[in-house]
mmCIF file of C-alpha atoms and ligand atoms in Angstrom:
data_model
loop_
_atom_site.group_PDB
_atom_site.id
_atom_site.type_symbol
_atom_site.label_atom_id
_atom_site.label_comp_id
_atom_site.label_asym_id
_atom_site.label_seq_id
_atom_site.Cartn_x
_atom_site.Cartn_y
_atom_site.Cartn_z
ATOM 1 C CA MET Q 62 36.562 52.880 38.902
ATOM 2 C CA THR Q 63 33.658 53.215 41.335
ATOM 3 C CA LYS Q 64 32.403 50.226 43.235
ATOM 4 C CA LEU Q 65 29.230 50.007 41.148
ATOM 5 C CA GLU Q 66 31.114 50.072 37.867
ATOM 6 C CA GLU Q 67 33.344 47.319 39.147
ATOM 7 C CA LEU Q 68 30.288 45.261 40.052
ATOM 8 C CA ARG Q 69 28.793 45.814 36.581
ATOM 9 C CA GLN Q 70 31.972 44.736 34.862
ATOM 10 C CA ASN Q 71 32.321 41.628 37.035
ATOM 11 C CA TYR Q 72 28.762 40.490 36.561
ATOM 12 C CA LEU Q 73 28.680 41.137 32.839
ATOM 13 C CA GLU Q 74 31.868 39.082 32.517
ATOM 14 C CA GLU Q 75 30.444 36.284 34.649
ATOM 15 C CA VAL Q 76 27.269 36.248 32.589
ATOM 16 C CA ASP Q 77 29.358 36.058 29.461
ATOM 17 C CA ARG Q 78 31.431 33.193 30.794
ATOM 18 C CA ALA Q 79 28.436 31.075 31.916
ATOM 19 C CA SER Q 80 28.344 28.013 29.659
ATOM 20 C CA SER Q 81 25.108 26.426 30.878
ATOM 21 C CA GLU Q 82 21.745 27.485 32.217
ATOM 22 C CA SER Q 83 22.645 26.307 35.727
ATOM 23 C CA GLU Q 84 25.866 28.356 35.750
ATOM 24 C CA LEU Q 85 23.873 31.357 34.599
ATOM 25 C CA GLU Q 86 21.373 30.790 37.391
ATOM 26 C CA GLN Q 87 24.215 30.875 39.936
ATOM 27 C CA VAL Q 88 25.324 34.262 38.604
ATOM 28 C CA ARG Q 89 21.735 35.541 38.817
ATOM 29 C CA VAL Q 90 21.370 34.382 42.446
ATOM 30 C CA SER Q 91 24.682 35.937 43.471
ATOM 31 C CA ALA Q 92 23.725 39.295 41.876
ATOM 32 C CA LEU Q 93 19.949 39.574 42.073
ATOM 33 C CA GLY Q 94 18.802 36.818 44.439
ATOM 34 C CA LYS Q 95 17.379 37.578 47.901
ATOM 35 C CA LYS Q 96 20.888 37.915 49.285
ATOM 36 C CA GLY Q 97 22.484 38.950 46.009
ATOM 37 C CA THR Q 98 25.028 41.758 45.997
ATOM 38 C CA ILE Q 99 22.866 44.127 43.929
ATOM 39 C CA THR Q 100 19.766 43.337 45.999
ATOM 40 C CA LEU Q 101 21.664 44.127 49.179
ATOM 41 C CA GLU Q 102 22.983 47.369 47.689
ATOM 42 C CA LEU Q 103 19.415 48.341 46.764
ATOM 43 C CA ARG Q 104 18.263 47.589 50.278
ATOM 44 C CA LYS Q 105 20.900 50.005 51.637
ATOM 45 C CA LEU Q 106 19.159 52.877 49.782
ATOM 46 C CA GLY Q 107 16.532 53.071 52.535
ATOM 47 C CA SER Q 108 19.046 54.055 55.156
ATOM 48 C CA MET Q 109 20.807 56.681 53.045
ATOM 49 C CA ASP Q 110 20.229 60.381 53.339
ATOM 50 C CA PRO Q 111 18.121 61.840 50.491
ATOM 51 C CA GLU Q 112 21.012 63.558 48.710
ATOM 52 C CA GLN Q 113 23.091 60.403 48.548
ATOM 53 C CA ARG Q 114 20.074 58.300 47.573
ATOM 54 C CA LYS Q 115 19.313 60.658 44.686
ATOM 55 C CA GLU Q 116 22.759 60.085 43.332
ATOM 56 C CA ILE Q 117 23.116 56.322 43.922
ATOM 57 C CA ALA Q 118 19.570 55.083 43.175
ATOM 58 C CA PRO Q 119 19.627 55.714 39.379
ATOM 59 C CA GLN Q 120 23.086 54.137 39.077
ATOM 60 C CA LEU Q 121 22.003 51.087 41.036
ATOM 61 C CA ASN Q 122 18.830 50.764 39.024
ATOM 62 C CA SER Q 123 20.635 50.920 35.725
ATOM 63 C CA LEU Q 124 23.090 48.320 37.060
ATOM 64 C CA LYS Q 125 20.157 46.064 37.936
ATOM 65 C CA VAL Q 126 18.530 46.563 34.540
ATOM 66 C CA ASP Q 127 21.772 45.896 32.655
ATOM 67 C CA VAL Q 128 22.596 42.722 34.537
ATOM 68 C CA THR Q 129 19.008 41.453 34.212
ATOM 69 C CA GLN Q 130 19.047 42.076 30.487
ATOM 70 C CA ALA Q 131 22.448 40.453 30.029
ATOM 71 C CA ILE Q 132 21.200 37.381 31.888
ATOM 72 C CA SER Q 133 18.035 37.044 29.824
ATOM 73 C CA SER Q 134 19.754 37.451 26.470
ATOM 74 C CA LYS Q 135 22.464 34.998 27.537
ATOM 75 C CA LYS Q 136 19.689 32.599 28.548
ATOM 76 C CA GLU Q 137 18.139 32.799 25.083
ATOM 77 C CA ALA Q 138 21.512 32.176 23.473
ATOM 78 C CA LEU Q 139 22.081 29.145 25.714
ATOM 79 C CA VAL Q 140 18.630 27.691 24.888
ATOM 80 C CA ASP Q 141 19.324 28.140 21.157
ATOM 81 C CA LYS Q 142 22.721 26.496 21.521
ATOM 82 C CA GLU Q 143 21.275 23.566 23.424
ATOM 83 C CA LEU Q 144 18.553 23.054 20.782
ATOM 84 C CA GLU Q 145 21.170 23.217 18.070
ATOM 85 C CA GLU Q 146 23.222 20.516 19.810
ATOM 86 C CA GLN Q 147 20.135 18.389 20.356
ATOM 87 C CA LEU Q 148 19.214 18.672 16.668
ATOM 88 C CA GLN Q 149 22.713 17.579 15.709
ATOM 89 C CA LYS Q 150 22.455 14.527 17.928
ATOM 90 C CA GLU Q 151 18.810 13.609 17.317
ATOM 91 C CA TRP Q 152 18.553 13.874 13.513
ATOM 92 C CA LEU Q 153 15.314 11.913 13.491
ATOM 93 C CA ASP Q 154 12.461 14.379 13.639
ATOM 94 C CA VAL Q 155 9.327 12.380 14.268
ATOM 95 C CA THR Q 156 7.159 15.444 13.786
ATOM 96 C CA LEU Q 157 8.089 15.708 10.088
ATOM 97 C CA PRO Q 158 5.442 14.410 7.659
ATOM 98 C CA GLY Q 159 6.354 11.023 6.106
ATOM 99 C CA ARG Q 160 7.850 10.778 2.632
ATOM 100 C CA SER Q 161 5.296 9.465 0.187
ATOM 101 C CA ARG Q 162 6.368 6.430 -1.821
ATOM 102 C CA ARG Q 163 5.635 5.958 -5.479
ATOM 103 C CA GLN Q 164 2.939 3.400 -6.076
ATOM 104 C CA GLY Q 165 3.932 0.260 -7.955
ATOM 105 C CA SER Q 166 2.106 -0.809 -11.100
ATOM 106 C CA ILE Q 167 0.748 -3.987 -12.640
ATOM 107 C CA HIS Q 168 2.862 -5.380 -15.500
ATOM 108 C CA PRO Q 169 1.065 -5.424 -18.889
ATOM 109 C CA VAL Q 170 1.521 -9.214 -19.077
ATOM 110 C CA SER Q 171 -0.167 -9.690 -15.683
ATOM 111 C CA GLN Q 172 -2.959 -7.377 -16.785
ATOM 112 C CA THR Q 173 -3.345 -9.317 -20.047
ATOM 113 C CA ILE Q 174 -3.505 -12.650 -18.184
ATOM 114 C CA GLU Q 175 -6.206 -11.254 -15.872
ATOM 115 C CA GLN Q 176 -8.192 -9.996 -18.841
ATOM 116 C CA ALA Q 177 -7.915 -13.284 -20.747
ATOM 117 C CA VAL Q 178 -8.926 -15.266 -17.660
ATOM 118 C CA ALA Q 179 -11.935 -12.960 -17.099
ATOM 119 C CA ILE Q 180 -13.115 -13.387 -20.688
ATOM 120 C CA PHE Q 181 -12.680 -17.170 -20.884
ATOM 121 C CA SER Q 182 -14.210 -17.658 -17.431
ATOM 122 C CA ASP Q 183 -17.280 -15.883 -18.686
ATOM 123 C CA MET Q 184 -17.463 -18.458 -21.514
ATOM 124 C CA GLY Q 185 -17.393 -21.296 -18.981
ATOM 125 C CA PHE Q 186 -13.695 -22.217 -19.000
ATOM 126 C CA SER Q 187 -12.100 -22.963 -15.655
ATOM 127 C CA TYR Q 188 -8.546 -22.127 -14.638
ATOM 128 C CA ALA Q 189 -5.788 -24.731 -14.626
ATOM 129 C CA GLU Q 190 -2.057 -24.710 -13.922
ATOM 130 C CA GLY Q 191 0.916 -26.963 -14.440
ATOM 131 C CA PRO Q 192 4.599 -26.994 -13.426
ATOM 132 C CA GLN Q 193 7.208 -25.053 -15.395
ATOM 133 C CA ILE Q 194 9.665 -27.946 -15.096
ATOM 134 C CA GLU Q 195 8.087 -30.846 -16.956
ATOM 135 C CA THR Q 196 9.017 -34.406 -17.749
ATOM 136 C CA ASP Q 197 9.521 -34.927 -21.454
ATOM 137 C CA TRP Q 198 6.551 -37.300 -21.410
ATOM 138 C CA TYR Q 199 4.101 -34.491 -20.573
ATOM 139 C CA ASN Q 200 5.829 -31.906 -22.757
ATOM 140 C CA PHE Q 201 6.267 -34.179 -25.808
ATOM 141 C CA ASP Q 202 5.303 -37.902 -25.754
ATOM 142 C CA ALA Q 203 1.759 -37.513 -24.474
ATOM 143 C CA LEU Q 204 1.241 -34.773 -27.059
ATOM 144 C CA ASN Q 205 1.920 -37.228 -29.863
ATOM 145 C CA MET Q 206 5.603 -36.329 -30.168
ATOM 146 C CA PRO Q 207 7.580 -39.522 -29.529
ATOM 147 C CA PRO Q 208 11.363 -39.142 -29.005
ATOM 148 C CA GLU Q 209 12.255 -39.430 -32.686
ATOM 149 C CA HIS Q 210 9.612 -36.924 -33.801
ATOM 150 C CA PRO Q 211 11.141 -34.071 -35.867
ATOM 151 C CA ALA Q 212 8.827 -31.458 -34.264
ATOM 152 C CA ARG Q 213 10.773 -31.817 -31.011
ATOM 153 C CA GLN Q 214 13.726 -30.058 -32.609
ATOM 154 C CA GLU Q 215 11.650 -27.014 -33.487
ATOM 155 C CA HIS Q 216 11.032 -26.334 -29.832
ATOM 156 C CA ASP Q 217 14.555 -25.089 -28.929
ATOM 157 C CA THR Q 218 14.215 -26.899 -25.632
ATOM 158 C CA PHE Q 219 16.090 -26.136 -22.400
ATOM 159 C CA PHE Q 220 16.930 -29.457 -20.758
ATOM 160 C CA ILE Q 221 17.158 -29.985 -17.011
ATOM 161 C CA LYS Q 222 18.762 -32.849 -15.131
ATOM 162 C CA SER Q 223 16.220 -35.312 -13.853
ATOM 163 C CA ASP Q 224 16.270 -38.050 -11.268
ATOM 164 C CA SER Q 225 18.040 -40.750 -13.303
ATOM 165 C CA LYS Q 226 16.521 -43.599 -11.230
ATOM 166 C CA THR Q 227 12.955 -42.854 -12.282
ATOM 167 C CA ALA Q 228 13.312 -41.045 -15.631
ATOM 168 C CA LYS Q 229 15.016 -42.183 -18.802
ATOM 169 C CA ASN Q 230 15.243 -38.684 -20.274
ATOM 170 C CA PRO Q 231 16.166 -35.320 -18.796
ATOM 171 C CA ASN Q 232 13.379 -32.994 -17.667
ATOM 172 C CA VAL Q 233 12.653 -29.885 -19.693
ATOM 173 C CA LEU Q 234 11.554 -26.330 -19.035
ATOM 174 C CA ARG Q 235 8.133 -26.621 -20.639
ATOM 175 C CA THR Q 236 8.266 -25.298 -24.206
ATOM 176 C CA HIS Q 237 4.517 -24.636 -24.330
ATOM 177 C CA THR Q 238 1.459 -24.745 -22.053
ATOM 178 C CA SER Q 239 0.090 -27.816 -23.884
ATOM 179 C CA PRO Q 240 1.300 -30.291 -21.190
ATOM 180 C CA VAL Q 241 -1.407 -28.762 -18.962
ATOM 181 C CA GLN Q 242 -3.934 -30.320 -21.391
ATOM 182 C CA ILE Q 243 -2.587 -33.743 -20.438
ATOM 183 C CA ARG Q 244 -2.397 -33.037 -16.701
ATOM 184 C CA SER Q 245 -5.929 -31.617 -16.617
ATOM 185 C CA MET Q 246 -7.499 -34.446 -18.642
ATOM 186 C CA THR Q 247 -5.812 -37.172 -16.605
ATOM 187 C CA ASN Q 248 -6.790 -35.476 -13.317
ATOM 188 C CA GLN Q 249 -10.292 -34.332 -14.147
ATOM 189 C CA GLY Q 250 -11.415 -36.587 -16.964
ATOM 190 C CA VAL Q 251 -13.824 -35.407 -19.643
ATOM 191 C CA PRO Q 252 -15.938 -33.480 -20.548
ATOM 192 C CA ILE Q 253 -13.583 -30.613 -19.720
ATOM 193 C CA ARG Q 254 -13.183 -26.943 -20.481
ATOM 194 C CA ILE Q 255 -10.023 -25.271 -19.160
ATOM 195 C CA ILE Q 256 -7.637 -22.444 -19.829
ATOM 196 C CA ALA Q 257 -4.074 -22.465 -18.544
ATOM 197 C CA PRO Q 258 -1.970 -19.309 -18.671
ATOM 198 C CA GLY Q 259 1.696 -19.435 -17.729
ATOM 199 C CA ARG Q 260 5.377 -19.126 -18.487
ATOM 200 C CA VAL Q 261 7.061 -21.156 -21.180
ATOM 201 C CA TYR Q 262 10.722 -21.371 -22.272
ATOM 202 C CA ARG Q 263 12.571 -21.653 -25.556
ATOM 203 C CA CYS Q 264 16.174 -20.933 -26.434
ATOM 204 C CA ASP Q 265 15.513 -17.967 -28.717
ATOM 205 C CA TYR Q 266 16.203 -14.224 -28.532
ATOM 206 C CA ASP Q 267 15.370 -11.286 -30.833
ATOM 207 C CA GLN Q 268 12.878 -8.416 -31.112
ATOM 208 C CA THR Q 269 9.881 -10.765 -31.035
ATOM 209 C CA HIS Q 270 11.366 -13.713 -29.084
ATOM 210 C CA THR Q 271 12.608 -13.997 -25.509
ATOM 211 C CA PRO Q 272 13.827 -17.219 -23.817
ATOM 212 C CA MET Q 273 10.892 -16.965 -21.398
ATOM 213 C CA PHE Q 274 7.476 -15.895 -22.599
ATOM 214 C CA HIS Q 275 3.807 -16.463 -21.791
ATOM 215 C CA GLN Q 276 1.094 -18.557 -23.369
ATOM 216 C CA ILE Q 277 -2.490 -19.292 -22.592
ATOM 217 C CA GLU Q 278 -3.676 -22.780 -23.404
ATOM 218 C CA GLY Q 279 -7.309 -23.593 -24.062
ATOM 219 C CA LEU Q 280 -8.865 -27.051 -24.100
ATOM 220 C CA ALA Q 281 -12.480 -28.096 -24.587
ATOM 221 C CA ILE Q 282 -13.467 -31.773 -24.875
ATOM 222 C CA ASP Q 283 -17.007 -33.061 -25.133
ATOM 223 C CA LYS Q 284 -19.067 -35.343 -27.363
ATOM 224 C CA HIS Q 285 -20.088 -32.927 -30.071
ATOM 225 C CA LEU Q 286 -17.441 -30.167 -30.246
ATOM 226 C CA ASN Q 287 -16.216 -29.204 -33.709
ATOM 227 C CA MET Q 288 -14.108 -26.591 -35.452
ATOM 228 C CA ALA Q 289 -16.989 -24.089 -35.580
ATOM 229 C CA HIS Q 290 -16.992 -23.972 -31.772
ATOM 230 C CA LEU Q 291 -13.260 -23.307 -31.843
ATOM 231 C CA LYS Q 292 -13.694 -20.504 -34.347
ATOM 232 C CA TRP Q 293 -16.520 -18.878 -32.408
ATOM 233 C CA THR Q 294 -14.577 -19.080 -29.117
ATOM 234 C CA LEU Q 295 -11.492 -17.420 -30.590
ATOM 235 C CA GLU Q 296 -13.430 -14.722 -32.448
ATOM 236 C CA GLU Q 297 -15.472 -13.896 -29.377
ATOM 237 C CA PHE Q 298 -12.301 -13.717 -27.302
ATOM 238 C CA CYS Q 299 -10.521 -11.368 -29.741
ATOM 239 C CA ARG Q 300 -13.547 -9.111 -30.111
ATOM 240 C CA THR Q 301 -13.746 -8.686 -26.349
ATOM 241 C CA PHE Q 302 -10.024 -8.558 -25.650
ATOM 242 C CA PHE Q 303 -9.138 -6.004 -28.324
ATOM 243 C CA GLU Q 304 -12.371 -4.069 -27.691
ATOM 244 C CA VAL Q 305 -13.067 -3.894 -31.432
ATOM 245 C CA LYS Q 306 -16.458 -4.864 -32.878
ATOM 246 C CA ASN Q 307 -15.242 -6.198 -36.219
ATOM 247 C CA VAL Q 308 -12.293 -8.464 -35.712
ATOM 248 C CA GLU Q 309 -11.406 -10.674 -38.608
ATOM 249 C CA LEU Q 310 -9.447 -13.853 -38.025
ATOM 250 C CA ARG Q 311 -7.758 -15.906 -40.724
ATOM 251 C CA PHE Q 312 -7.350 -19.626 -40.120
ATOM 252 C CA ARG Q 313 -4.288 -20.854 -42.017
ATOM 253 C CA ALA Q 314 -3.828 -24.607 -42.398
ATOM 254 C CA SER Q 315 -0.784 -25.662 -40.386
ATOM 255 C CA HIS Q 316 0.636 -28.635 -38.555
ATOM 256 C CA PHE Q 317 0.965 -29.535 -34.884
ATOM 257 C CA PRO Q 318 1.472 -33.183 -33.869
ATOM 258 C CA PHE Q 319 -1.181 -32.857 -31.138
ATOM 259 C CA THR Q 320 -4.021 -31.498 -33.293
ATOM 260 C CA GLU Q 321 -5.643 -32.682 -36.508
ATOM 261 C CA PRO Q 322 -6.617 -30.632 -38.437
ATOM 262 C CA SER Q 323 -4.372 -27.805 -37.242
ATOM 263 C CA ALA Q 324 -4.402 -24.115 -37.968
ATOM 264 C CA GLU Q 325 -2.507 -20.972 -37.219
ATOM 265 C CA VAL Q 326 -4.620 -17.909 -36.690
ATOM 266 C CA ASP Q 327 -3.821 -14.400 -37.916
ATOM 267 C CA ILE Q 328 -5.672 -11.233 -37.026
ATOM 268 C CA ARG Q 329 -6.447 -8.458 -39.548
ATOM 269 C CA CYS Q 330 -4.731 -5.204 -38.718
ATOM 270 C CA SER Q 331 -3.069 -2.116 -40.147
ATOM 271 C CA TRP Q 332 0.024 -0.116 -39.319
ATOM 272 C CA GLU Q 333 -0.527 3.593 -39.786
ATOM 273 C CA LYS Q 334 2.318 5.937 -38.842
ATOM 274 C CA ASP Q 335 3.574 3.346 -36.340
ATOM 275 C CA GLN Q 336 0.046 3.020 -34.952
ATOM 276 C CA LEU Q 337 -1.431 -0.428 -34.943
ATOM 277 C CA LYS Q 338 -5.145 -0.839 -35.594
ATOM 278 C CA ILE Q 339 -6.904 -4.154 -35.076
ATOM 279 C CA GLY Q 340 -9.779 -5.211 -37.333
ATOM 280 C CA GLU Q 341 -8.982 -3.079 -40.393
ATOM 281 C CA GLY Q 342 -6.322 -2.732 -43.085
ATOM 282 C CA ASN Q 343 -4.384 -5.230 -45.152
ATOM 283 C CA ASP Q 344 -1.857 -6.684 -42.740
ATOM 284 C CA TRP Q 345 -2.144 -9.962 -40.822
ATOM 285 C CA LEU Q 346 -0.447 -10.845 -37.537
ATOM 286 C CA GLU Q 347 -0.117 -14.364 -36.203
ATOM 287 C CA ILE Q 348 -1.392 -14.727 -32.638
ATOM 288 C CA LEU Q 349 -2.012 -18.399 -31.969
ATOM 289 C CA GLY Q 350 -1.950 -22.068 -32.962
ATOM 290 C CA CYS Q 351 -4.954 -24.336 -32.637
ATOM 291 C CA GLY Q 352 -6.813 -27.376 -33.916
ATOM 292 C CA MET Q 353 -8.951 -30.382 -33.074
ATOM 293 C CA VAL Q 354 -7.271 -32.523 -30.406
ATOM 294 C CA HIS Q 355 -5.499 -35.530 -31.960
ATOM 295 C CA PRO Q 356 -6.954 -38.975 -31.043
ATOM 296 C CA ASN Q 357 -3.507 -40.068 -29.804
ATOM 297 C CA VAL Q 358 -3.529 -37.246 -27.232
ATOM 298 C CA LEU Q 359 -6.937 -38.372 -25.956
ATOM 299 C CA LYS Q 360 -5.687 -41.965 -25.775
ATOM 300 C CA ALA Q 361 -2.629 -40.885 -23.745
ATOM 301 C CA CYS Q 362 -5.107 -39.486 -21.185
ATOM 302 C CA ASN Q 363 -7.315 -42.600 -21.214
ATOM 303 C CA VAL Q 364 -10.089 -40.800 -23.055
ATOM 304 C CA ASP Q 365 -11.946 -42.753 -25.739
ATOM 305 C CA PRO Q 366 -11.480 -40.879 -29.056
ATOM 306 C CA ASP Q 367 -14.509 -42.654 -30.525
ATOM 307 C CA LYS Q 368 -16.745 -41.005 -27.941
ATOM 308 C CA TYR Q 369 -15.025 -37.695 -27.259
ATOM 309 C CA GLN Q 370 -13.535 -34.941 -29.342
ATOM 310 C CA GLY Q 371 -12.699 -31.293 -28.927
ATOM 311 C CA PHE Q 372 -10.417 -28.395 -29.661
ATOM 312 C CA ALA Q 373 -7.286 -26.837 -28.206
ATOM 313 C CA PHE Q 374 -5.410 -23.604 -28.747
ATOM 314 C CA GLY Q 375 -2.236 -21.966 -27.543
ATOM 315 C CA MET Q 376 -2.020 -18.203 -27.710
ATOM 316 C CA GLY Q 377 1.008 -15.940 -27.204
ATOM 317 C CA LEU Q 378 0.030 -13.671 -24.309
ATOM 318 C CA ASP Q 379 2.959 -11.292 -24.742
ATOM 319 C CA ARG Q 380 2.101 -11.040 -28.432
ATOM 320 C CA ILE Q 381 -1.477 -9.975 -27.789
ATOM 321 C CA ALA Q 382 -0.293 -7.567 -25.065
ATOM 322 C CA MET Q 383 2.112 -5.990 -27.586
ATOM 323 C CA LEU Q 384 -0.734 -5.658 -30.084
ATOM 324 C CA LYS Q 385 -3.264 -4.237 -27.663
ATOM 325 C CA TYR Q 386 -0.961 -1.712 -26.010
ATOM 326 C CA GLY Q 387 1.282 -0.872 -28.984
ATOM 327 C CA ILE Q 388 4.536 -2.076 -27.377
ATOM 328 C CA PRO Q 389 7.083 -2.602 -30.165
ATOM 329 C CA ASP Q 390 9.835 -4.720 -28.535
ATOM 330 C CA LEU Q 391 9.121 -7.923 -26.617
ATOM 331 C CA ARG Q 392 12.493 -7.814 -24.860
ATOM 332 C CA SER Q 393 11.511 -4.628 -23.002
ATOM 333 C CA PHE Q 394 8.797 -6.634 -21.195
ATOM 334 C CA PHE Q 395 11.370 -8.442 -19.103
ATOM 335 C CA GLU Q 396 14.081 -5.819 -18.539
ATOM 336 C CA SER Q 397 12.455 -4.516 -15.318
ATOM 337 C CA ASP Q 398 13.165 -0.925 -16.355
ATOM 338 C CA ILE Q 399 11.233 1.097 -13.810
ATOM 339 C CA ARG Q 400 10.534 3.901 -16.340
ATOM 340 C CA TRP Q 401 9.025 1.389 -18.783
ATOM 341 C CA LEU Q 402 6.917 -0.147 -16.016
ATOM 342 C CA ARG Q 403 5.625 3.277 -14.970
ATOM 343 C CA HIS Q 404 4.695 4.056 -18.556
ATOM 344 C CA TYR Q 405 3.057 0.767 -19.550
ATOM 345 C CA GLY Q 406 1.969 -0.497 -16.107
ATOM 346 C CA PHE Q 407 -1.580 -0.482 -14.761
ATOM 347 C CA LEU Q 408 -3.016 0.801 -11.512
ATOM 348 C CA PRO Q 409 -3.602 -1.970 -8.980
ATOM 349 C CA VAL Q 410 -7.232 -0.863 -8.739
ATOM 350 C CA ASP Q 411 -7.692 -1.295 -12.496
ATOM 351 C CA VAL Q 412 -8.974 -4.851 -12.100
ATOM 352 C CA PRO Q 413 -10.086 -6.328 -15.429
ATOM 353 C CA SER Q 414 -13.623 -7.602 -15.501
ATOM 354 C CA LEU Q 415 -16.375 -7.875 -18.046
ATOM 355 C CA HIS Q 416 -18.364 -5.117 -16.373
ATOM 356 C CA SER Q 417 -15.467 -2.633 -16.226
ATOM 357 C CA GLY Q 418 -15.231 -1.901 -19.928
ATOM 358 C CA LEU Q 419 -13.955 -5.172 -21.407
ATOM 359 C CA SER Q 420 -17.182 -6.262 -23.029
ATOM 360 C CA LEU Q 421 -18.642 -4.662 -26.126
HETATM 361 N N1 LIG H 185 1.544 -25.592 -28.276
HETATM 362 C C1 LIG H 185 1.565 -24.909 -29.544
HETATM 363 C C2 LIG H 185 2.773 -23.991 -29.613
HETATM 364 O O1 LIG H 185 3.309 -23.664 -28.606
HETATM 365 C C3 LIG H 185 0.323 -24.130 -29.790
HETATM 366 C C4 LIG H 185 -0.915 -24.993 -29.886
HETATM 367 C C5 LIG H 185 -1.631 -25.295 -28.750
HETATM 368 C C6 LIG H 185 -1.320 -25.488 -31.094
HETATM 369 C C7 LIG H 185 -2.776 -26.090 -28.831
HETATM 370 C C8 LIG H 185 -2.451 -26.260 -31.213
HETATM 371 C C9 LIG H 185 -3.168 -26.563 -30.079
HETATM 372 O O2 LIG H 185 3.172 -23.551 -30.649
#
């Protein structure tokens, strides 16, 4: 083997063995640097006689070219390897675009509450709230249901332990929003016009009943209010809420201890091929209970029933949501199934108001 071939073999092997860029640089300096072996060999060409130079120069040149090429392709391979290792270690690539998240949606019950509040506010009702854990005085006694009253049993009440020092009876999870009537009248006095949406609880469970559901209470007390005002208020509400010009309501005589006279209200509708239409057809669906506030309820709030009178109603919010949006099973409202929520939910920007399509 000639000296040059030996050099070529050595350097190509060294290049191959280099495992980092700095090792590779050392090989380059020792071969092609200012004092590198190949550089020195090239320098010797000048002092050779022409014949010898003619023979050696091309061999030296090709040696230089080969080693240079081997170094540069090894360098590329090392850079790739280093990047690969870095990518393995640093899996977080901050230059990647972010993953977009699915937008949440507004539950149909929340949307229904917002709509009802918008409509009643426009009629001059203000918003009131009460606690979900009530004393049995607010939930029953003050509403003309003393302890022995049979209507108490119809409420399927959930009882809750109360502070035995101050209360004779256990607390309850409120069975209706009517206790807010009492709280509002005792706090604000009369005349008064309020609505109070919220959660209520009864021990009941089937396709149209869940142990927790929503009601909206309405109360209007003044000197001259009568049943015609009640009727107009409810008809106007339904017309606006269901976005149907001709709603027909049927007032059926009924009984509630806290109203006299009392009525249950049905809305005219039709079922066609599983499609519910409000305002036409021969079916009736019950949506609320109402009546003129009983004098005993006024007395419990220190309001003089000889001077003041008015009406109250309690409407099932989930019921009217089911009717408006054609949702067949009440239980699905509270299962938190994300697919159901995506289907029936509303966009957060879809804020109900009378100027965004609610009014007729
Ligand atoms: N509180 C009654 C119920 O839950 C509804 C109602 C409210 C009836 C106000 C009359 C007046 O069934």
